[in-house]
Amino acid sequence: MFTRPTWRSRTLYQVLATVLVLPFLLPLLWIVAISFEGAGAVVNYTAVVTQTPFLSFVVNSLIISIGTVGLVFASTMLAGYALGKLHFHGRELIFTAILAGLMLPAVALVVPLFTIVKTLGLFNNYLAVILPLTAGLLPMTILLTRNFVKGIPDELLDAARIDGATSFGALTRIVIPLSRPIIAVVIVWAFLNSWNEFFLPLVFLQSTSMQVITQIPTYFTSTYGSDVPKIFAALVLMCLPIVIGYLSFQKFFERGLTAGAIK
Amino acid sequence: MSQQLASTTGAPAAARRHRRRRDRLTAYLYLIPALMLVVGIVYFGVLYNLWVSTLDWNGISPNPAAVGPGNYLKIARDPIFWGALSHIAIFGAITIVVQMAVGLLLALVFNGPVVGRAVYKAIVFIPVVLAPAAVSTAFRQFLRPDGQVNDVLSALGLGAFQQAWVADPDVALYALAAVNIFQWTGFSFILYQAALSQIEQSHLEAAQIDGAGTWRTVRHIVVPQLRPTHLTLILTGVIGSLKTFDIVYLITGGGPGRSTEFLTTYIYKQSILQFHVGYGAALSIVMLLLALVLTVVQTHLYKLDREV
């Protein structure tokens, strides 16, 4: 297989690759195909967008995703910079303490989260999803960012400081521009996780006006019974932005999703 | 002159000392948002779970009864809990093994002379970026007795293998594993692909010239060199199985009966739907301990392996 390919081995590879990819391709095609069935594509998609709260679900998901990405980005850059470049007592301890949150699944925190949300009156409030999501994402993003920032040469930061930059100035003018590769990973990771999050909205966002796109299937099934083609039209619409995003920024998505595993 | 020299060398040192002191304060300041979120939610959450797990509480009553280790003793005798553990183990074993095998196979095949490799690669990876909620909803339809999966089987002449999939308590868990494999194989594929590109092409070619067949090259040269990737995938796979919620909740809801109950779905039902908050908290603590032990054991093995 590693020698110069003959015509026969080329054919063999092509056939093998095609057969192997079918189990992944077929379900994707079915999703699209079913969304065209029944009353037809135009009717299905128009109905989803105009006769259901689909758009408000999208807006809610966008607000939660943008809020989470913003909060993750800001807290990660500040913490990653402090842990990677600044000197202070207890640095390793704090780093370890943050990392320990890495493996905790949100479901295992549902009882305390429920109490926090109830006490602060945050039911049907975006924060009830944004804050726990951010807390769950931070250990990973801080680990990646801290390791990356650590690799930035001290001379660059010292030079900036001698030129009179504050430590915050060094962060915004040196660290952030140099960390663009890891920032892209952090943003993709945070966006994907918040856009696709199902559990937290399920528990904390129950009023229809606050629901998010991952709740569309459940909402539709309970409201429209088994109008399967329309449900699938909604699935296509909810997956489309992510698929387009992936196809446009393949490298960042692949790196973003696997970065945690490789480190 | 000499004094001037001293002051010019002394000034930056003093300034640096001053800066260091200020940096220390700013460092703590910069850590506040992250610490508030992680400590305030994760650490507080674990402690709160610990406390609530010693109560017989419905989440509302102002004075819950303290039951000490009562909830934990109940867990030890709870067949649903043990059932959930065995479901996670079976689900985890199947998904990890298949995702690794198929992911590696895909990486090896796509490494060969394949026209349109980028398209093939994208198709395999797209399920990874989709919301599990969307994939689950789609598969609930595909796996119906009159669904697409059974159609394909009968078209292939494999009609005998048709199943009621998620409606059959003997099959539902395997159907869930299949959905998980569909969604996550792209992940192991990408990791293997990255690792393969690190292996010296000459190693592979040498084996070939020595007359080693393709299969032997893969077995004796490629597979051992991919060891770190295997371990990473096992680690993420084990934790992933423990965390799985969306596809179980949306496809089978833990049923039929309790045949696909996972720890996550059981915690959700106990804590949120049935108001057994004390019991739910105790289950959560057991789950956290499991995640912790599994992670520590595996990272330890991982380190040992690296030293060897």
Coordinates of C-alpha atoms in Angstrom, one line a residue:
Chain A
M1 CA 0.0 0.0 0.0
F2 CA 2.9 2.3 0.5
T3 CA 4.7 1.5 -2.7
R4 CA 4.0 3.3 -6.0
P5 CA 0.3 2.7 -6.6
T6 CA -0.6 0.5 -9.6
W7 CA -3.8 1.0 -11.5
R8 CA -5.2 -2.0 -9.6
S9 CA -4.4 -0.8 -6.2
R10 CA -5.8 2.6 -7.1
T11 CA -9.1 1.1 -8.0
L12 CA -9.1 -1.0 -4.8
Y13 CA -8.4 2.0 -2.7
Q14 CA -11.2 4.0 -4.3
V15 CA -13.7 1.3 -3.9
L16 CA -12.7 0.6 -0.3
A17 CA -12.8 4.3 0.6
T18 CA -16.2 4.7 -1.0
V19 CA -17.7 1.7 0.8
L20 CA -16.3 2.9 4.1
V21 CA -17.7 6.4 3.7
L22 CA -21.2 5.2 2.9
P23 CA -22.3 4.6 6.5
F24 CA -21.4 8.2 7.2
L25 CA -22.8 9.7 4.0
L26 CA -26.2 7.9 3.9
P27 CA -27.6 9.2 7.2
L28 CA -26.6 12.7 6.2
L29 CA -28.3 12.3 2.8
W30 CA -31.4 10.8 4.5
I31 CA -31.8 13.8 6.8
V32 CA -31.9 16.1 3.8
A33 CA -34.1 13.8 1.7
I34 CA -36.7 13.4 4.5
S35 CA -36.9 17.1 4.8
F36 CA -38.1 17.3 1.2
E37 CA -40.8 14.7 1.6
G38 CA -44.5 15.2 2.5
A39 CA -45.7 18.6 1.4
G40 CA -42.4 19.3 -0.4
A41 CA -39.3 21.2 0.4
V42 CA -40.7 24.7 -0.1
V43 CA -43.7 24.1 2.1
N44 CA -41.7 22.3 4.8
Y45 CA -39.0 24.9 5.1
T46 CA -41.3 27.9 4.9
A47 CA -43.6 26.4 7.5
V48 CA -40.7 25.8 9.9
V49 CA -39.4 29.4 9.5
T50 CA -42.7 31.3 9.5
Q51 CA -45.2 29.2 11.4
T52 CA -43.1 28.1 14.4
P53 CA -40.9 29.9 16.9
F54 CA -37.9 28.6 15.0
L55 CA -36.3 32.0 14.5
S56 CA -36.6 32.9 18.2
F57 CA -34.9 29.6 19.0
V58 CA -32.1 30.6 16.7
V59 CA -31.8 34.0 18.3
N60 CA -31.7 32.4 21.8
S61 CA -29.0 30.0 20.7
L62 CA -27.0 32.8 19.2
I63 CA -27.2 34.9 22.3
I64 CA -26.1 32.0 24.5
S65 CA -23.3 31.0 22.1
I66 CA -22.0 34.6 21.7
G67 CA -22.3 35.2 25.4
T68 CA -20.4 31.9 26.2
V69 CA -17.7 32.5 23.6
G70 CA -17.2 36.1 24.9
L71 CA -17.0 35.0 28.6
V72 CA -14.8 32.0 27.8
F73 CA -12.5 34.1 25.7
A74 CA -12.1 36.9 28.2
S75 CA -11.6 34.7 31.3
T76 CA -9.3 32.3 29.3
M77 CA -7.0 35.0 28.0
L78 CA -6.7 36.7 31.4
A79 CA -6.1 33.5 33.3
G80 CA -3.9 31.9 30.6
Y81 CA -1.7 35.0 30.5
A82 CA -1.5 35.2 34.3
L83 CA -0.7 31.5 34.6
G84 CA 1.7 31.4 31.7
K85 CA 3.6 34.6 32.1
L86 CA 3.1 36.4 35.4
H87 CA 4.9 35.4 38.6
F88 CA 3.0 35.0 41.8
H89 CA 2.6 32.8 44.8
G90 CA 0.4 29.7 44.4
R91 CA 0.5 29.8 40.6
E92 CA 0.8 26.0 40.2
L93 CA -1.8 25.4 42.9
I94 CA -4.3 27.6 41.2
F95 CA -3.5 26.0 37.8
T96 CA -4.1 22.5 39.2
A97 CA -7.3 23.7 40.9
I98 CA -8.7 24.9 37.6
L99 CA -7.6 21.8 35.8
A100 CA -9.3 19.5 38.2
G101 CA -12.6 20.7 36.8
L102 CA -11.7 19.1 33.5
M103 CA -13.5 15.8 33.7
L104 CA -16.7 16.8 35.5
P105 CA -19.9 16.2 33.5
A106 CA -22.6 18.9 33.8
V107 CA -25.2 16.3 34.6
A108 CA -23.3 15.4 37.9
L109 CA -23.8 19.0 39.0
V110 CA -27.5 19.3 38.2
V111 CA -28.5 19.4 41.9
P112 CA -26.3 22.3 42.9
L113 CA -26.9 24.1 39.6
F114 CA -30.6 23.8 40.2
T115 CA -30.2 25.3 43.7
I116 CA -28.0 28.2 42.4
V117 CA -30.5 29.0 39.6
K118 CA -33.4 28.8 41.9
T119 CA -31.8 31.0 44.6
L120 CA -30.7 33.6 42.1
G121 CA -34.0 33.5 40.3
L122 CA -32.3 32.6 37.0
F123 CA -34.9 30.2 35.5
N124 CA -35.5 31.1 31.9
N125 CA -32.5 33.4 32.0
Y126 CA -29.6 33.0 29.5
L127 CA -27.2 33.1 32.4
A128 CA -28.5 29.8 33.7
V129 CA -26.9 28.2 30.7
I130 CA -24.0 30.6 29.9
L131 CA -22.4 30.4 33.4
P132 CA -22.3 26.7 33.8
L133 CA -21.3 26.2 30.2
T134 CA -18.4 28.6 30.6
A135 CA -17.3 27.0 33.9
G136 CA -17.3 23.6 32.1
L137 CA -15.3 24.9 29.2
L138 CA -12.7 26.9 31.0
P139 CA -10.4 24.2 32.4
M140 CA -9.7 23.0 28.8
T141 CA -9.4 26.4 27.2
I142 CA -7.2 27.7 30.0
L143 CA -4.9 24.6 29.8
L144 CA -4.4 25.1 26.0
T145 CA -4.0 28.9 26.3
R146 CA -1.6 28.8 29.2
N147 CA 0.6 26.3 27.4
F148 CA 0.6 28.4 24.3
V149 CA 1.3 31.7 26.1
K150 CA 4.1 30.1 28.0
G151 CA 5.9 29.5 24.7
I152 CA 5.9 33.2 23.8
P153 CA 9.5 34.5 24.3
D154 CA 9.9 36.6 27.4
E155 CA 12.0 39.1 25.5
L156 CA 9.0 40.2 23.5
L157 CA 7.0 41.0 26.7
D158 CA 10.0 42.6 28.4
A159 CA 10.6 44.8 25.4
A160 CA 7.0 46.0 25.5
R161 CA 7.2 46.6 29.2
I162 CA 10.4 48.6 28.9
D163 CA 8.6 50.7 26.2
G164 CA 6.1 51.5 29.0
A165 CA 3.3 49.1 28.3
T166 CA 1.3 48.0 31.3
S167 CA 0.8 44.3 31.9
F168 CA -2.6 44.6 30.4
G169 CA -1.1 46.5 27.4
A170 CA 1.3 43.6 27.0
L171 CA -1.6 41.2 27.0
T172 CA -3.6 43.1 24.3
R173 CA -0.7 44.2 22.1
I174 CA 1.7 41.2 22.3
V175 CA 0.1 38.1 23.8
I176 CA -3.3 38.2 22.1
P177 CA -2.0 38.9 18.5
L178 CA 0.6 36.2 18.9
S179 CA -1.9 33.7 20.3
R180 CA -4.3 33.9 17.3
P181 CA -3.9 30.1 16.5
I182 CA -5.0 29.1 19.9
I183 CA -7.6 31.8 20.2
A184 CA -9.3 30.3 17.0
V185 CA -9.3 26.9 18.7
V186 CA -10.8 28.3 21.9
I187 CA -13.5 30.2 20.0
V188 CA -14.5 27.3 17.8
W189 CA -14.5 24.9 20.8
A190 CA -16.7 27.2 22.9
F191 CA -19.1 28.1 20.1
L192 CA -19.6 24.5 19.0
N193 CA -20.2 23.4 22.6
S194 CA -22.7 26.1 23.3
W195 CA -24.5 25.8 20.0
N196 CA -24.9 22.1 20.5
E197 CA -25.6 22.1 24.2
F198 CA -28.8 20.2 25.1
F199 CA -28.8 19.4 28.8
L200 CA -28.6 22.8 30.4
P201 CA -31.3 24.4 28.3
L202 CA -33.5 21.3 28.9
V203 CA -33.4 21.9 32.6
F204 CA -33.2 25.6 32.9
L205 CA -34.9 27.1 29.8
Q206 CA -38.4 25.8 29.7
S207 CA -40.6 28.7 28.5
T208 CA -41.1 28.5 24.8
S209 CA -39.8 32.0 24.3
M210 CA -36.4 31.1 25.8
Q211 CA -35.8 27.8 24.2
V212 CA -32.8 27.0 22.0
I213 CA -32.3 25.2 18.7
T214 CA -31.3 21.8 20.3
Q215 CA -34.8 21.8 21.8
I216 CA -36.5 22.1 18.4
P217 CA -37.0 18.3 17.9
T218 CA -38.6 17.9 21.3
Y219 CA -40.7 21.0 20.9
F220 CA -41.9 20.1 17.4
T221 CA -42.7 16.5 18.3
S222 CA -44.9 17.7 21.2
T223 CA -46.5 20.5 19.2
Y224 CA -46.9 19.0 15.7
G225 CA -47.0 15.3 16.5
S226 CA -45.3 13.3 13.9
D227 CA -44.9 15.7 11.0
V228 CA -41.6 14.1 10.3
P229 CA -40.6 16.0 7.1
K230 CA -41.0 19.4 8.9
I231 CA -39.0 18.2 11.9
F232 CA -36.2 17.1 9.5
A233 CA -36.4 20.5 7.7
A234 CA -35.8 22.0 11.2
L235 CA -32.9 19.6 11.7
V236 CA -31.3 20.7 8.4
L237 CA -31.7 24.4 9.3
M238 CA -30.2 23.8 12.7
C239 CA -27.2 21.9 11.4
L240 CA -26.5 24.0 8.3
P241 CA -24.6 26.9 10.0
I242 CA -22.3 24.5 11.8
V243 CA -21.6 22.4 8.6
I244 CA -21.0 25.6 6.6
G245 CA -18.7 26.8 9.4
Y246 CA -16.9 23.5 9.4
L247 CA -16.4 23.4 5.7
S248 CA -15.1 27.0 5.6
F249 CA -12.7 26.6 8.6
Q250 CA -12.0 22.9 8.5
K251 CA -8.5 23.2 10.1
F252 CA -9.7 25.2 13.1
F253 CA -12.6 22.8 13.7
E254 CA -10.5 19.7 13.5
R255 CA -7.8 21.3 15.6
G256 CA -10.3 22.7 18.0
L257 CA -12.1 19.4 18.5
T258 CA -9.0 17.4 18.9
A259 CA -6.7 19.9 20.7
G260 CA -7.8 18.8 24.1
A261 CA -7.1 15.1 23.2
I262 CA -3.6 15.7 21.8
K263 CA -2.3 17.8 24.7
Chain B
M1 CA 29.9 59.4 36.3
S2 CA 30.1 56.2 38.3
Q3 CA 27.1 57.3 40.3
Q4 CA 25.2 58.0 37.1
L5 CA 26.1 54.5 35.9
A6 CA 24.9 52.9 39.1
S7 CA 21.6 54.7 38.9
T8 CA 21.1 53.8 35.3
T9 CA 21.7 50.1 36.1
G10 CA 19.9 50.3 39.4
A11 CA 16.8 52.0 38.0
P12 CA 15.6 49.2 35.7
A13 CA 16.2 46.6 38.5
A14 CA 14.2 48.7 40.9
A15 CA 11.6 49.2 38.3
R16 CA 11.5 45.5 37.6
R17 CA 11.1 44.8 41.3
H18 CA 8.3 47.3 41.5
R19 CA 6.7 45.8 38.4
R20 CA 7.0 42.3 39.8
R21 CA 5.0 43.3 42.9
R22 CA 2.4 45.0 40.8
D23 CA 2.3 42.0 38.5
R24 CA 1.5 39.8 41.4
L25 CA -1.5 41.8 42.2
T26 CA -2.7 42.0 38.6
A27 CA -2.2 38.3 38.3
Y28 CA -4.6 37.6 41.0
L29 CA -7.0 40.1 39.5
Y30 CA -6.8 38.4 36.1
L31 CA -7.6 35.1 37.7
I32 CA -10.8 36.3 39.4
P33 CA -13.3 35.6 36.5
A34 CA -12.0 32.1 35.9
L35 CA -11.7 31.2 39.6
M36 CA -15.2 32.7 40.3
L37 CA -16.7 30.5 37.7
V38 CA -14.8 27.3 38.3
V39 CA -14.7 27.5 42.1
G40 CA -18.2 29.1 42.4
I41 CA -19.8 26.4 40.2
V42 CA -17.7 23.3 40.1
Y43 CA -16.2 23.3 43.6
F44 CA -19.3 24.7 45.3
G45 CA -21.3 22.1 43.3
V46 CA -19.3 19.2 44.5
L47 CA -19.4 20.3 48.1
Y48 CA -23.1 21.0 47.9
N49 CA -23.7 17.6 46.3
L50 CA -21.8 16.0 49.2
W51 CA -24.0 17.8 51.7
V52 CA -27.3 17.1 49.9
S53 CA -26.3 13.4 49.4
T54 CA -26.7 12.9 53.2
L55 CA -30.2 14.2 53.1
D56 CA -33.6 12.7 52.3
W57 CA -34.8 15.7 50.4
N58 CA -37.3 16.6 47.7
G59 CA -35.6 19.9 47.0
I60 CA -38.4 21.9 48.4
S61 CA -39.1 20.9 52.0
P62 CA -37.4 23.5 54.4
N63 CA -36.2 20.9 56.9
P64 CA -35.0 17.7 55.1
A65 CA -34.1 14.7 57.3
A66 CA -30.5 13.8 57.6
V67 CA -29.9 10.2 56.7
G68 CA -26.1 10.0 56.9
P69 CA -24.8 7.5 54.4
G70 CA -28.3 6.2 53.8
N71 CA -28.5 7.3 50.2
Y72 CA -25.1 5.6 49.4
L73 CA -26.2 2.4 51.0
K74 CA -29.4 2.5 48.9
I75 CA -27.2 3.0 45.8
A76 CA -25.2 -0.1 46.6
R77 CA -28.5 -2.1 46.7
D78 CA -30.1 -0.4 43.7
P79 CA -30.3 -2.7 40.7
I80 CA -31.0 0.2 38.4
F81 CA -27.7 1.8 39.4
W82 CA -25.8 -1.5 38.7
G83 CA -27.7 -1.9 35.5
A84 CA -26.7 1.6 34.4
L85 CA -23.0 0.8 35.2
S86 CA -23.1 -2.3 33.1
H87 CA -24.8 -0.4 30.2
I88 CA -22.1 2.2 30.3
A89 CA -19.4 -0.5 30.3
I90 CA -20.9 -2.4 27.4
F91 CA -21.7 0.9 25.5
G92 CA -18.1 2.1 26.2
A93 CA -16.4 -1.1 25.2
I94 CA -18.2 -1.4 21.9
T95 CA -17.9 2.3 20.9
I96 CA -14.3 2.6 21.9
V97 CA -13.2 -0.6 20.0
V98 CA -15.2 0.1 16.9
Q99 CA -14.4 3.8 16.7
M100 CA -10.7 3.1 17.0
A101 CA -10.7 0.2 14.5
V102 CA -12.8 2.1 11.9
G103 CA -11.0 5.4 12.5
L104 CA -7.7 3.7 12.0
L105 CA -8.9 1.9 8.9
L106 CA -10.2 5.1 7.4
A107 CA -7.0 6.9 8.1
L108 CA -5.0 4.2 6.5
V109 CA -7.2 3.9 3.4
F110 CA -7.5 7.7 3.0
N111 CA -3.7 7.8 3.3
G112 CA -3.5 5.8 0.1
P113 CA -4.2 6.9 -3.5
V114 CA -7.8 8.1 -3.2
V115 CA -9.3 10.6 -5.6
G116 CA -11.4 13.2 -3.7
R117 CA -9.8 12.5 -0.4
A118 CA -10.8 15.9 1.0
V119 CA -14.5 15.2 0.3
Y120 CA -14.3 11.8 1.9
K121 CA -12.6 13.2 4.9
A122 CA -15.2 16.0 5.4
I123 CA -18.1 13.5 5.2
V124 CA -16.6 11.4 8.0
F125 CA -15.9 14.4 10.2
I126 CA -19.2 16.3 9.6
P127 CA -21.2 14.1 12.2
V128 CA -18.6 15.2 14.9
V129 CA -19.7 18.8 14.6
L130 CA -23.4 18.2 14.5
A131 CA -25.5 18.6 17.7
P132 CA -26.0 15.2 19.3
A133 CA -29.6 16.4 19.7
A134 CA -30.0 16.6 15.9
V135 CA -28.2 13.3 15.2
S136 CA -30.4 11.6 17.9
T137 CA -33.6 12.9 16.4
A138 CA -32.7 11.8 13.0
F139 CA -31.7 8.3 14.1
R140 CA -34.8 7.8 16.1
Q141 CA -36.5 8.0 12.8
F142 CA -33.9 5.9 10.9
L143 CA -34.1 3.1 13.5
R144 CA -37.9 2.7 13.4
P145 CA -39.1 -0.7 12.3
D146 CA -40.2 0.9 9.0
G147 CA -37.1 3.2 9.0
Q148 CA -34.2 3.7 6.7
V149 CA -31.8 1.3 8.4
N150 CA -34.2 -1.7 7.9
D151 CA -34.8 -0.5 4.3
V152 CA -31.1 -0.7 3.6
L153 CA -30.8 -4.2 5.2
S154 CA -33.6 -5.5 3.1
A155 CA -32.2 -3.9 0.0
L156 CA -28.9 -5.7 0.7
G157 CA -30.7 -9.0 1.1
L158 CA -30.1 -8.9 4.8
G159 CA -33.8 -8.7 5.6
A160 CA -33.3 -11.4 8.3
F161 CA -31.3 -8.9 10.3
Q162 CA -34.1 -6.3 10.5
Q163 CA -34.9 -5.3 14.0
A164 CA -37.2 -3.1 16.0
W165 CA -33.9 -1.6 17.1
V166 CA -34.7 0.9 19.8
A167 CA -38.0 -0.7 20.8
D168 CA -36.4 -4.0 21.6
P169 CA -34.8 -4.1 25.1
D170 CA -32.2 -6.7 23.9
V171 CA -31.0 -4.5 21.0
A172 CA -31.6 -0.9 22.0
L173 CA -28.2 -0.5 23.8
Y174 CA -26.4 -1.7 20.7
A175 CA -28.4 0.6 18.5
L176 CA -27.3 3.5 20.8
A177 CA -23.7 2.4 20.5
A178 CA -24.1 2.4 16.7
V179 CA -25.4 6.0 16.7
N180 CA -22.5 7.0 18.9
I181 CA -20.1 5.3 16.5
F182 CA -21.7 7.2 13.5
Q183 CA -21.2 10.5 15.3
W184 CA -17.7 10.1 16.8
T185 CA -15.7 7.9 14.5
G186 CA -14.5 11.1 12.7
F187 CA -12.8 12.1 15.9
S188 CA -10.6 9.0 16.1
F189 CA -10.1 9.2 12.4
I190 CA -8.7 12.7 12.6
L191 CA -6.4 11.8 15.5
Y192 CA -5.1 8.8 13.7
Q193 CA -4.6 10.7 10.5
A194 CA -2.5 13.3 12.4
A195 CA -0.5 10.6 14.1
L196 CA 0.1 8.7 10.8
S197 CA 1.6 11.8 9.2
Q198 CA 4.2 11.8 12.0
I199 CA 5.4 8.2 11.2
E200 CA 8.4 8.2 9.0
Q201 CA 7.3 7.2 5.5
S202 CA 10.7 5.4 5.2
H203 CA 9.8 3.1 8.0
L204 CA 6.7 2.1 6.1
E205 CA 8.6 1.7 2.8
A206 CA 11.4 -0.3 4.4
A207 CA 8.9 -2.8 5.7
Q208 CA 7.4 -3.0 2.3
I209 CA 10.7 -3.6 0.5
D210 CA 11.6 -6.3 3.1
G211 CA 8.6 -8.1 1.8
A212 CA 6.3 -7.5 4.7
G213 CA 2.8 -7.5 3.4
T214 CA 0.5 -4.6 3.9
W215 CA -1.3 -6.2 6.8
R216 CA 2.0 -7.1 8.6
T217 CA 3.3 -3.5 8.0
V218 CA 0.2 -2.2 9.6
R219 CA 0.3 -4.6 12.5
H220 CA 3.9 -4.6 13.4
I221 CA 5.0 -1.1 12.4
V222 CA 2.0 1.3 12.2
V223 CA -0.1 0.1 15.1
P224 CA 2.7 0.1 17.8
Q225 CA 3.8 3.6 16.7
L226 CA 0.3 4.9 17.2
R227 CA 0.3 3.9 20.8
P228 CA -0.1 7.4 22.3
T229 CA -3.2 7.9 20.1
H230 CA -4.7 4.6 21.1
L231 CA -4.4 5.6 24.8
T232 CA -5.8 9.1 24.2
L233 CA -8.8 7.6 22.4
I234 CA -9.4 5.1 25.2
L235 CA -9.2 7.8 27.8
T236 CA -11.6 10.2 26.0
G237 CA -13.8 7.3 25.1
V238 CA -14.2 6.1 28.7
I239 CA -15.0 9.5 30.0
G240 CA -17.2 10.1 27.0
S241 CA -19.3 7.0 27.7
L242 CA -19.7 8.1 31.3
K243 CA -20.9 11.5 30.2
T244 CA -23.3 10.4 27.4
F245 CA -26.7 11.9 27.9
D246 CA -28.2 13.5 24.8
I247 CA -28.5 10.4 22.6
V248 CA -29.8 8.2 25.3
Y249 CA -32.3 10.7 26.6
L250 CA -33.6 11.6 23.1
I251 CA -33.6 8.1 21.4
T252 CA -34.7 5.7 24.1
G253 CA -35.1 7.8 27.3
G254 CA -33.4 5.0 29.1
G255 CA -35.9 2.4 27.9
P256 CA -37.5 0.2 26.9
G257 CA -38.0 -0.5 30.6
R258 CA -34.5 0.3 32.0
S259 CA -32.6 -1.5 29.3
T260 CA -30.6 1.6 28.3
E261 CA -30.6 3.5 31.5
F262 CA -27.3 5.4 31.9
L263 CA -26.0 7.0 35.1
T264 CA -26.6 10.5 33.5
T265 CA -30.2 9.7 32.6
Y266 CA -30.8 8.1 36.0
I267 CA -29.5 11.2 37.8
Y268 CA -31.6 13.5 35.7
K269 CA -34.8 11.4 36.4
Q270 CA -34.1 11.2 40.1
S271 CA -33.1 14.8 40.7
I272 CA -35.3 16.7 38.3
L273 CA -38.3 14.6 37.3
Q274 CA -38.9 12.7 40.6
F275 CA -37.6 15.2 43.1
H276 CA -35.4 12.6 44.8
V277 CA -32.7 15.3 45.2
G278 CA -30.7 13.7 48.0
Y279 CA -30.5 10.4 46.0
G280 CA -29.7 12.3 42.8
A281 CA -26.9 14.1 44.6
A282 CA -25.5 10.8 46.0
L283 CA -25.6 9.3 42.5
S284 CA -23.8 12.4 41.2
I285 CA -21.0 12.0 43.8
V286 CA -20.6 8.4 42.8
M287 CA -20.4 9.5 39.1
L288 CA -17.8 12.1 40.0
L289 CA -15.7 9.6 41.9
L290 CA -15.9 7.2 38.9
A291 CA -14.8 9.9 36.5
L292 CA -12.0 10.8 38.9
V293 CA -10.8 7.3 39.5
L294 CA -10.9 6.3 35.8
T295 CA -9.0 9.5 34.9
V296 CA -6.3 9.0 37.5
V297 CA -5.9 5.3 36.7
Q298 CA -5.6 5.9 33.0
T299 CA -3.3 8.9 33.2
H300 CA -1.1 6.9 35.5
L301 CA -1.0 4.0 33.0
Y302 CA -0.4 6.5 30.3
K303 CA 2.6 7.9 32.2
L304 CA 4.0 4.4 33.0
D305 CA 3.6 3.6 29.3
R306 CA 5.6 6.6 28.3
E307 CA 8.4 5.8 30.7
V308 CA 8.8 2.2 29.3

